Amino acid sequence: MSISRIAAIDVGNDCVKALFGKLDFNLYIPNVIARDTEDRPVIGIEELNEKDPLDGIHIRVHSPALKENNVIYRVGNLATKSDNPNELDPGSSKSEEDQTLVMLFASLALDAVREKNSEIFKKTGNVIDASYTLGTGLPLREVKEGKDVGYRSQLLSSVHQVEFLVTPKYQGIKVNIKFDEVKVYPEGFAAYINLVMDNELNIINRDLIDKRILIQDIGGLSTDVAVIKNRNVDDDKAQGFNIGVSEALESIREEIRTKHGVELDSRRDVVEIITRKNDRNHIMVKGSRTSVHDITDRILLELAKKQYRHLRNVWQKNSQTEICYFIGGGAMVLKDYIKMLNNSLDGYNIEFFEDEKESIWMMANAYYKLISDYARKNNNINTNAKKVEKQPVQK
């Protein structure tokens, strides 16, 4: 009988962040997939197996939970180089998209197939049977609509299989994934837990624990504003909006293509251009360093104004709020614009996480704390979780 291994997975609209076991492994994978054929061209099996598996995720996914079953995909870095990369569309629900499940299953399979887990999971021939206790989350809007129930049910009710096709080191291996338990947390509540508690859910921020706070989580496709009062999320006042940064990133990408004739592979390329430390808001055009400040500033400032209006409206309805924390990948993109608006307008007490990794990994860390606590209380998993200040991004 195989041991149930802890997994905490944040399927973000930009990237998947995942933590496993005793924090002994983590994954950071672009949330991009592309339909593919069984035999993708590679130059020799020897060269293939010298490459990083994360740069060549090529899989077939079988699951009754999928609308389209037994489909072959390129995933992550490999998909961004495809002619038909697929990123989640604005207005879509995370809980209802095959892409969310494909990314979730791919992450689990990449953990299960590791040599270090051979003592945990049973392997018969080229088939690994892996059992997980999963902590994950959905936007507040989807949880309020009850979509977490169906999402959890379809994960628990079946065995899901990932078959590695032309993937470095793992070609030909199949992973059967079974869930012993699945906890689906509202993202706003998870963020609050991460702010005030450590890995054993001991309070580490007593100044914050009894404050009335807002947490505005800006994602790729949606924005959630959690209202925290009396150490709980106020479900009635928490709000979700179908507005994230993806549409703005797509607009920037399209305008760069039209104005400069430069084709960027995906939204991730746009994010890199507007957040990197050196040569921010610059691209290379025919070998010349060229500013795209005029494009990025105009589009992102317009989005920041919309986000600021959401902040203002929610704060007005919760007038005794003491501070608002901006989190998520979208917050990192819009940080300078929102700060500028706040300084010139209302002057709310707002806070951003200057450490980009802390903001990006916040949800995964929160899910890890919550699912580890569940496991300890049920005595079915020995986590021996170590305290980790921040998780490195595995390339």
CSV table of C-alpha atoms in Angstrom, one decimal:
chain,number,residue,atom,x,y,z
A,1,MET,CA,0.0,0.0,0.0
A,2,SER,CA,1.5,3.4,-1.0
A,3,ILE,CA,1.8,6.3,1.4
A,4,SER,CA,-0.3,9.4,0.8
A,5,ARG,CA,2.0,12.3,0.0
A,6,ILE,CA,1.1,15.9,0.7
A,7,ALA,CA,0.6,18.3,-2.3
A,8,ALA,CA,-0.2,22.0,-2.1
A,9,ILE,CA,-0.9,23.3,-5.6
A,10,ASP,CA,-1.9,26.8,-6.7
A,11,VAL,CA,-3.0,26.7,-10.3
A,12,GLY,CA,-2.5,30.4,-11.1
A,13,ASN,CA,-3.6,31.9,-14.3
A,14,ASP,CA,0.0,32.7,-15.2
A,15,CYS,CA,1.9,29.8,-13.5
A,16,VAL,CA,1.4,26.7,-11.4
A,17,LYS,CA,3.1,26.8,-8.0
A,18,ALA,CA,3.3,23.5,-6.2
A,19,LEU,CA,4.9,22.3,-2.9
A,20,PHE,CA,5.2,18.6,-2.0
A,21,GLY,CA,6.0,16.3,1.0
A,22,LYS,CA,8.1,17.8,3.7
A,23,LEU,CA,8.8,20.8,1.5
A,24,ASP,CA,11.4,18.7,-0.2
A,25,PHE,CA,10.3,19.5,-3.8
A,26,ASN,CA,8.6,22.5,-5.5
A,27,LEU,CA,7.5,23.2,-9.1
A,28,TYR,CA,6.9,26.4,-11.0
A,29,ILE,CA,5.4,25.8,-14.4
A,30,PRO,CA,3.9,28.3,-16.9
A,31,ASN,CA,0.2,27.7,-17.2
A,32,VAL,CA,0.3,27.1,-20.9
A,33,ILE,CA,-0.8,24.0,-22.8
A,34,ALA,CA,-0.9,23.1,-26.5
A,35,ARG,CA,-2.5,20.2,-28.2
A,36,ASP,CA,0.1,17.9,-29.8
A,37,THR,CA,0.7,14.6,-31.6
A,38,GLU,CA,2.2,11.5,-30.1
A,39,ASP,CA,5.6,11.8,-31.8
A,40,ARG,CA,7.1,15.2,-31.5
A,41,PRO,CA,10.4,15.7,-33.3
A,42,VAL,CA,13.6,15.4,-31.2
A,43,ILE,CA,17.2,15.0,-32.2
A,44,GLY,CA,18.1,11.6,-30.7
A,45,ILE,CA,17.0,10.0,-27.4
A,46,GLU,CA,20.5,10.6,-25.9
A,47,GLU,CA,20.2,14.3,-26.3
A,48,LEU,CA,16.6,14.2,-25.1
A,49,ASN,CA,17.5,12.6,-21.8
A,50,GLU,CA,20.2,15.2,-21.1
A,51,LYS,CA,17.5,17.9,-21.0
A,52,ASP,CA,15.5,19.2,-18.1
A,53,PRO,CA,12.1,17.4,-17.9
A,54,LEU,CA,10.4,20.8,-17.1
A,55,ASP,CA,11.5,22.1,-20.6
A,56,GLY,CA,10.0,19.1,-22.4
A,57,ILE,CA,6.7,18.2,-20.7
A,58,HIS,CA,4.9,16.1,-23.3
A,59,ILE,CA,2.0,14.0,-21.9
A,60,ARG,CA,-1.2,12.2,-22.6
A,61,VAL,CA,-3.8,12.8,-19.9
A,62,HIS,CA,-6.7,10.4,-19.1
A,63,SER,CA,-9.3,11.4,-16.6
A,64,PRO,CA,-13.1,11.1,-16.4
A,65,ALA,CA,-13.0,14.6,-15.0
A,66,LEU,CA,-11.9,16.0,-18.3
A,67,LYS,CA,-14.3,17.2,-21.0
A,68,GLU,CA,-11.8,16.1,-23.6
A,69,ASN,CA,-10.2,12.8,-22.5
A,70,ASN,CA,-7.0,11.1,-23.7
A,71,VAL,CA,-5.6,14.2,-25.3
A,72,ILE,CA,-1.9,14.8,-25.9
A,73,TYR,CA,-0.5,18.1,-24.7
A,74,ARG,CA,2.7,20.1,-24.6
A,75,VAL,CA,2.8,21.7,-21.2
A,76,GLY,CA,4.6,24.7,-19.7
A,77,ASN,CA,7.8,25.9,-21.4
A,78,LEU,CA,7.4,23.5,-24.3
A,79,ALA,CA,3.9,24.8,-25.0
A,80,THR,CA,5.0,28.4,-25.1
A,81,LYS,CA,7.1,27.5,-28.1
A,82,SER,CA,4.2,25.9,-29.9
A,83,ASP,CA,2.3,27.4,-32.8
A,84,ASN,CA,-1.0,27.0,-30.9
A,85,PRO,CA,-0.4,27.8,-27.2
A,86,ASN,CA,-3.5,27.9,-25.0
A,87,GLU,CA,-3.8,30.2,-22.0
A,88,LEU,CA,-6.9,30.6,-19.9
A,89,ASP,CA,-9.3,33.2,-21.4
A,90,PRO,CA,-10.8,36.1,-19.5
A,91,GLY,CA,-14.3,35.3,-18.2
A,92,SER,CA,-13.6,31.6,-17.8
A,93,SER,CA,-14.0,29.7,-14.5
A,94,LYS,CA,-10.9,28.0,-13.2
A,95,SER,CA,-13.0,25.1,-11.8
A,96,GLU,CA,-14.6,24.3,-15.1
A,97,GLU,CA,-11.6,24.4,-17.5
A,98,ASP,CA,-9.8,21.3,-18.6
A,99,GLN,CA,-6.6,23.3,-18.6
A,100,THR,CA,-6.7,23.6,-14.8
A,101,LEU,CA,-6.9,19.9,-14.4
A,102,VAL,CA,-4.2,19.2,-17.0
A,103,MET,CA,-1.8,21.5,-15.1
A,104,LEU,CA,-2.8,20.0,-11.8
A,105,PHE,CA,-2.3,16.4,-12.9
A,106,ALA,CA,1.0,17.2,-14.8
A,107,SER,CA,2.4,18.8,-11.6
A,108,LEU,CA,1.5,15.7,-9.5
A,109,ALA,CA,2.9,13.3,-12.1
A,110,LEU,CA,6.2,15.3,-12.2
A,111,ASP,CA,6.5,14.8,-8.5
A,112,ALA,CA,5.5,11.2,-8.4
A,113,VAL,CA,7.9,10.1,-11.1
A,114,ARG,CA,11.0,11.4,-9.3
A,115,GLU,CA,13.5,8.7,-8.2
A,116,LYS,CA,13.4,10.0,-4.6
A,117,ASN,CA,9.7,8.9,-4.4
A,118,SER,CA,10.3,5.3,-5.4
A,119,GLU,CA,10.1,4.3,-1.7
A,120,ILE,CA,6.8,6.0,-1.3
A,121,PHE,CA,4.8,5.0,-4.4
A,122,LYS,CA,4.5,1.5,-5.8
A,123,LYS,CA,5.8,0.9,-9.3
A,124,THR,CA,4.9,-2.0,-11.5
A,125,GLY,CA,6.7,-2.1,-14.8
A,126,ASN,CA,6.4,1.4,-16.2
A,127,VAL,CA,3.3,2.3,-14.1
A,128,ILE,CA,3.5,4.3,-10.9
A,129,ASP,CA,0.5,4.3,-8.5
A,130,ALA,CA,0.6,7.6,-6.5
A,131,SER,CA,-1.7,8.7,-3.7
A,132,TYR,CA,-2.0,12.3,-2.6
A,133,THR,CA,-3.6,14.5,0.0
A,134,LEU,CA,-4.2,17.7,-1.9
A,135,GLY,CA,-4.7,21.3,-0.8
A,136,THR,CA,-5.7,23.7,-3.5
A,137,GLY,CA,-8.0,26.6,-4.0
A,138,LEU,CA,-10.4,28.5,-6.2
A,139,PRO,CA,-11.3,32.2,-6.5
A,140,LEU,CA,-13.8,33.5,-3.9
A,141,ARG,CA,-16.4,34.1,-6.6
A,142,GLU,CA,-16.4,30.4,-7.6
A,143,VAL,CA,-16.5,29.2,-4.0
A,144,LYS,CA,-19.5,31.5,-3.3
A,145,GLU,CA,-21.2,30.0,-6.4
A,146,GLY,CA,-20.6,26.5,-4.9
A,147,LYS,CA,-18.3,25.3,-7.7
A,148,ASP,CA,-15.7,24.0,-5.2
A,149,VAL,CA,-18.0,21.1,-4.4
A,150,GLY,CA,-18.1,19.7,-7.9
A,151,TYR,CA,-14.4,20.4,-8.4
A,152,ARG,CA,-13.5,18.4,-5.3
A,153,SER,CA,-15.9,15.6,-6.2
A,154,GLN,CA,-14.5,15.0,-9.6
A,155,LEU,CA,-10.9,14.8,-8.3
A,156,LEU,CA,-11.8,12.4,-5.5
A,157,SER,CA,-14.1,10.1,-7.5
A,158,SER,CA,-11.6,8.8,-10.1
A,159,VAL,CA,-8.1,7.6,-10.8
A,160,HIS,CA,-6.4,10.0,-13.2
A,161,GLN,CA,-3.5,9.0,-15.4
A,162,VAL,CA,-0.6,11.0,-16.9
A,163,GLU,CA,1.5,9.2,-19.5
A,164,PHE,CA,4.9,10.8,-20.3
A,165,LEU,CA,5.5,10.6,-24.0
A,166,VAL,CA,8.5,12.5,-25.5
A,167,THR,CA,9.6,13.9,-22.1
A,168,PRO,CA,13.3,14.0,-21.0
A,169,LYS,CA,14.1,11.2,-18.5
A,170,TYR,CA,10.5,10.1,-18.1
A,171,GLN,CA,9.5,8.9,-21.5
A,172,GLY,CA,7.1,5.9,-21.4
A,173,ILE,CA,6.3,6.1,-17.7
A,174,LYS,CA,2.6,6.3,-16.7
A,175,VAL,CA,1.5,7.7,-13.4
A,176,ASN,CA,-1.9,6.8,-11.9
A,177,ILE,CA,-3.0,9.6,-9.5
A,178,LYS,CA,-5.5,8.9,-6.7
A,179,PHE,CA,-6.6,11.4,-4.0
A,180,ASP,CA,-7.1,10.3,-0.4
A,181,GLU,CA,-8.4,13.7,0.4
A,182,VAL,CA,-8.9,17.0,-1.4
A,183,LYS,CA,-9.4,20.4,0.3
A,184,VAL,CA,-10.4,23.3,-1.8
A,185,TYR,CA,-9.9,26.6,0.0
A,186,PRO,CA,-11.2,30.1,-0.9
A,187,GLU,CA,-8.2,32.0,-2.1
A,188,GLY,CA,-8.8,35.1,0.1
A,189,PHE,CA,-9.0,33.0,3.3
A,190,ALA,CA,-5.8,31.2,2.3
A,191,ALA,CA,-4.0,34.4,1.8
A,192,TYR,CA,-5.0,35.6,5.3
A,193,ILE,CA,-3.8,32.3,6.8
A,194,ASN,CA,-0.4,32.8,5.1
A,195,LEU,CA,-0.2,36.4,6.5
A,196,VAL,CA,-0.7,35.5,10.1
A,197,MET,CA,0.4,31.9,10.7
A,198,ASP,CA,3.4,29.7,10.3
A,199,ASN,CA,3.6,26.2,8.9
A,200,GLU,CA,2.2,24.7,12.1
A,201,LEU,CA,-0.6,27.4,12.1
A,202,ASN,CA,0.9,29.2,15.1
A,203,ILE,CA,0.2,32.9,15.1
A,204,ILE,CA,3.2,34.9,13.9
A,205,ASN,CA,1.6,38.3,13.3
A,206,ARG,CA,-0.3,39.3,16.4
A,207,ASP,CA,-0.5,42.9,15.2
A,208,LEU,CA,-2.6,41.7,12.3
A,209,ILE,CA,-4.7,38.9,13.7
A,210,ASP,CA,-7.6,41.0,15.0
A,211,LYS,CA,-7.4,43.8,12.5
A,212,ARG,CA,-10.1,44.4,9.9
A,213,ILE,CA,-8.3,44.0,6.7
A,214,LEU,CA,-8.9,43.6,3.0
A,215,ILE,CA,-6.9,41.3,0.7
A,216,GLN,CA,-7.1,42.2,-3.0
A,217,ASP,CA,-5.8,39.3,-5.0
A,218,ILE,CA,-5.2,40.3,-8.6
A,219,GLY,CA,-4.9,37.3,-10.9
A,220,GLY,CA,-4.7,36.8,-14.6
A,221,LEU,CA,-8.5,36.4,-15.1
A,222,SER,CA,-10.1,37.7,-12.0
A,223,THR,CA,-9.8,39.8,-8.9
A,224,ASP,CA,-10.9,38.8,-5.4
A,225,VAL,CA,-11.3,41.2,-2.5
A,226,ALA,CA,-11.5,39.3,0.8
A,227,VAL,CA,-13.0,41.1,3.8
A,228,ILE,CA,-11.4,39.8,7.0
A,229,LYS,CA,-13.2,40.5,10.2
A,230,ASN,CA,-13.0,38.6,13.6
A,231,ARG,CA,-10.4,36.3,12.1
A,232,ASN,CA,-12.7,35.1,9.3
A,233,VAL,CA,-13.6,36.0,5.8
A,234,ASP,CA,-16.9,37.8,5.7
A,235,ASP,CA,-18.6,35.8,2.9
A,236,ASP,CA,-21.4,38.3,2.4
A,237,LYS,CA,-19.0,41.2,1.8
A,238,ALA,CA,-16.2,39.4,0.0
A,239,GLN,CA,-16.4,40.2,-3.7
A,240,GLY,CA,-15.0,38.7,-6.9
A,241,PHE,CA,-14.6,40.5,-10.2
A,242,ASN,CA,-14.0,39.1,-13.7
A,243,ILE,CA,-11.1,41.4,-14.3
A,244,GLY,CA,-7.4,40.5,-14.2
A,245,VAL,CA,-4.2,41.4,-16.0
A,246,SER,CA,-4.5,38.8,-18.9
A,247,GLU,CA,-6.5,41.0,-21.1
A,248,ALA,CA,-4.2,44.0,-20.6
A,249,LEU,CA,-1.1,41.7,-21.3
A,250,GLU,CA,-2.8,40.5,-24.5
A,251,SER,CA,-3.4,44.1,-25.6
A,252,ILE,CA,0.2,45.0,-24.9
A,253,ARG,CA,1.4,42.0,-26.9
A,254,GLU,CA,-0.9,42.8,-29.8
A,255,GLU,CA,0.1,46.5,-29.9
A,256,ILE,CA,3.8,45.6,-29.8
A,257,ARG,CA,3.2,43.3,-32.7
A,258,THR,CA,1.3,45.9,-34.7
A,259,LYS,CA,3.7,48.8,-33.9
A,260,HIS,CA,7.1,47.2,-33.8
A,261,GLY,CA,6.5,43.9,-35.8
A,262,VAL,CA,7.8,41.9,-32.9
A,263,GLU,CA,5.9,38.6,-32.1
A,264,LEU,CA,6.0,37.7,-28.4
A,265,ASP,CA,5.4,34.0,-27.7
A,266,SER,CA,3.0,34.4,-24.8
A,267,ARG,CA,1.7,36.7,-22.0
A,268,ARG,CA,4.6,35.5,-19.9
A,269,ASP,CA,7.0,37.3,-22.3
A,270,VAL,CA,5.0,40.6,-21.7
A,271,VAL,CA,5.2,40.1,-17.9
A,272,GLU,CA,9.0,39.6,-18.1
A,273,ILE,CA,9.3,42.8,-20.1
A,274,ILE,CA,7.4,44.9,-17.6
A,275,THR,CA,8.8,43.4,-14.4
A,276,ARG,CA,12.4,42.6,-15.0
A,277,LYS,CA,15.1,44.5,-13.1
A,278,ASN,CA,17.2,45.6,-16.1
A,279,ASP,CA,15.8,47.1,-19.4
A,280,ARG,CA,12.3,47.2,-18.0
A,281,ASN,CA,9.7,48.1,-20.7
A,282,HIS,CA,12.2,47.6,-23.5
A,283,ILE,CA,12.3,45.1,-26.3
A,284,MET,CA,14.8,44.4,-29.1
A,285,VAL,CA,13.6,45.5,-32.5
A,286,LYS,CA,15.9,44.3,-35.3
A,287,GLY,CA,18.8,44.2,-32.8
A,288,SER,CA,18.1,47.7,-31.4
A,289,ARG,CA,17.0,48.3,-27.8
A,290,THR,CA,13.5,50.0,-28.1
A,291,SER,CA,11.2,51.4,-25.4
A,292,VAL,CA,7.6,50.3,-25.2
A,293,HIS,CA,6.9,52.5,-22.2
A,294,ASP,CA,4.2,54.4,-24.1
A,295,ILE,CA,2.3,51.1,-24.7
A,296,THR,CA,2.7,49.5,-21.3
A,297,ASP,CA,2.0,52.7,-19.3
A,298,ARG,CA,-1.2,53.6,-21.1
A,299,ILE,CA,-2.7,50.1,-20.9
A,300,LEU,CA,-1.6,49.2,-17.4
A,301,LEU,CA,-2.6,52.6,-15.9
A,302,GLU,CA,-6.1,52.1,-17.3
A,303,LEU,CA,-6.3,48.7,-15.6
A,304,ALA,CA,-4.9,50.1,-12.4
A,305,LYS,CA,-7.7,52.7,-12.3
A,306,LYS,CA,-10.3,49.9,-12.6
A,307,GLN,CA,-8.6,48.0,-9.7
A,308,TYR,CA,-8.4,51.1,-7.6
A,309,ARG,CA,-12.2,51.7,-8.2
A,310,HIS,CA,-12.8,48.2,-6.8
A,311,LEU,CA,-10.6,49.0,-3.8
A,312,ARG,CA,-12.5,52.3,-3.2
A,313,ASN,CA,-16.0,50.7,-3.5
A,314,VAL,CA,-15.2,47.8,-1.1
A,315,TRP,CA,-13.5,50.1,1.4
A,316,GLN,CA,-16.5,52.4,1.4
A,317,LYS,CA,-18.8,49.5,2.3
A,318,ASN,CA,-16.3,48.4,5.0
A,319,SER,CA,-15.4,51.8,6.4
A,320,GLN,CA,-13.6,50.4,9.5
A,321,THR,CA,-11.0,48.6,7.4
A,322,GLU,CA,-7.5,49.2,8.7
A,323,ILE,CA,-5.3,48.0,5.8
A,324,CYS,CA,-5.5,46.4,2.4
A,325,TYR,CA,-2.9,43.9,1.2
A,326,PHE,CA,-2.4,43.6,-2.6
A,327,ILE,CA,-1.3,40.1,-3.5
A,328,GLY,CA,-0.9,37.9,-6.6
A,329,GLY,CA,1.0,38.1,-9.9
A,330,GLY,CA,-1.2,40.9,-11.1
A,331,ALA,CA,-0.5,43.0,-8.1
A,332,MET,CA,3.2,42.8,-8.9
A,333,VAL,CA,2.5,44.0,-12.5
A,334,LEU,CA,0.3,46.9,-11.3
A,335,LYS,CA,2.1,47.9,-8.1
A,336,ASP,CA,3.7,51.1,-9.3
A,337,TYR,CA,0.5,52.4,-11.0
A,338,ILE,CA,-1.8,51.6,-8.0
A,339,LYS,CA,0.7,53.3,-5.6
A,340,MET,CA,0.8,56.4,-7.8
A,341,LEU,CA,-3.0,56.6,-7.9
A,342,ASN,CA,-3.3,56.1,-4.2
A,343,ASN,CA,-0.8,58.8,-3.5
A,344,SER,CA,-2.6,61.3,-5.7
A,345,LEU,CA,-6.2,60.3,-4.7
A,346,ASP,CA,-7.5,58.8,-1.5
A,347,GLY,CA,-4.3,57.8,0.4
A,348,TYR,CA,-5.6,54.5,1.7
A,349,ASN,CA,-3.4,52.4,4.0
A,350,ILE,CA,-2.3,49.8,1.4
A,351,GLU,CA,0.6,47.3,1.4
A,352,PHE,CA,2.4,45.4,-1.3
A,353,PHE,CA,4.9,42.6,-0.8
A,354,GLU,CA,8.2,43.9,-2.0
A,355,ASP,CA,9.6,40.4,-2.3
A,356,GLU,CA,8.1,39.1,-5.6
A,357,LYS,CA,8.6,35.5,-4.7
A,358,GLU,CA,6.6,35.9,-1.4
A,359,SER,CA,3.7,37.4,-3.3
A,360,ILE,CA,3.7,34.8,-6.1
A,361,TRP,CA,4.1,31.8,-3.7
A,362,MET,CA,1.6,33.1,-1.1
A,363,MET,CA,-1.3,30.9,-2.1
A,364,ALA,CA,0.8,27.7,-2.5
A,365,ASN,CA,2.4,28.3,0.9
A,366,ALA,CA,-1.1,28.9,2.5
A,367,TYR,CA,-2.5,25.7,1.0
A,368,TYR,CA,0.5,23.8,2.3
A,369,LYS,CA,0.0,25.1,5.9
A,370,LEU,CA,-3.7,24.2,5.8
A,371,ILE,CA,-3.4,20.8,4.2
A,372,SER,CA,-0.5,19.9,6.5
A,373,ASP,CA,-2.5,20.9,9.5
A,374,TYR,CA,-5.4,18.7,8.3
A,375,ALA,CA,-3.0,15.8,7.9
A,376,ARG,CA,-1.5,16.2,11.3
A,377,LYS,CA,-4.9,16.3,13.0
A,378,ASN,CA,-6.0,13.2,11.2
A,379,ASN,CA,-2.8,11.3,12.0
A,380,ASN,CA,-2.7,9.8,8.5
A,381,ILE,CA,0.4,11.6,7.3
A,382,ASN,CA,3.7,12.4,8.9
A,383,THR,CA,4.7,15.8,7.5
A,384,ASN,CA,7.5,16.9,9.8
A,385,ALA,CA,7.1,20.2,8.0
A,386,LYS,CA,10.2,22.5,8.1
A,387,LYS,CA,9.8,26.2,8.4
A,388,VAL,CA,10.7,27.8,5.2
A,389,GLU,CA,11.0,31.6,4.8
A,390,LYS,CA,10.4,31.6,1.0
A,391,GLN,CA,10.3,29.0,-1.7
A,392,PRO,CA,12.8,29.1,-4.5
A,393,VAL,CA,11.5,29.0,-8.0
A,394,GLN,CA,12.7,25.8,-9.7
A,395,LYS,CA,13.7,26.4,-13.2
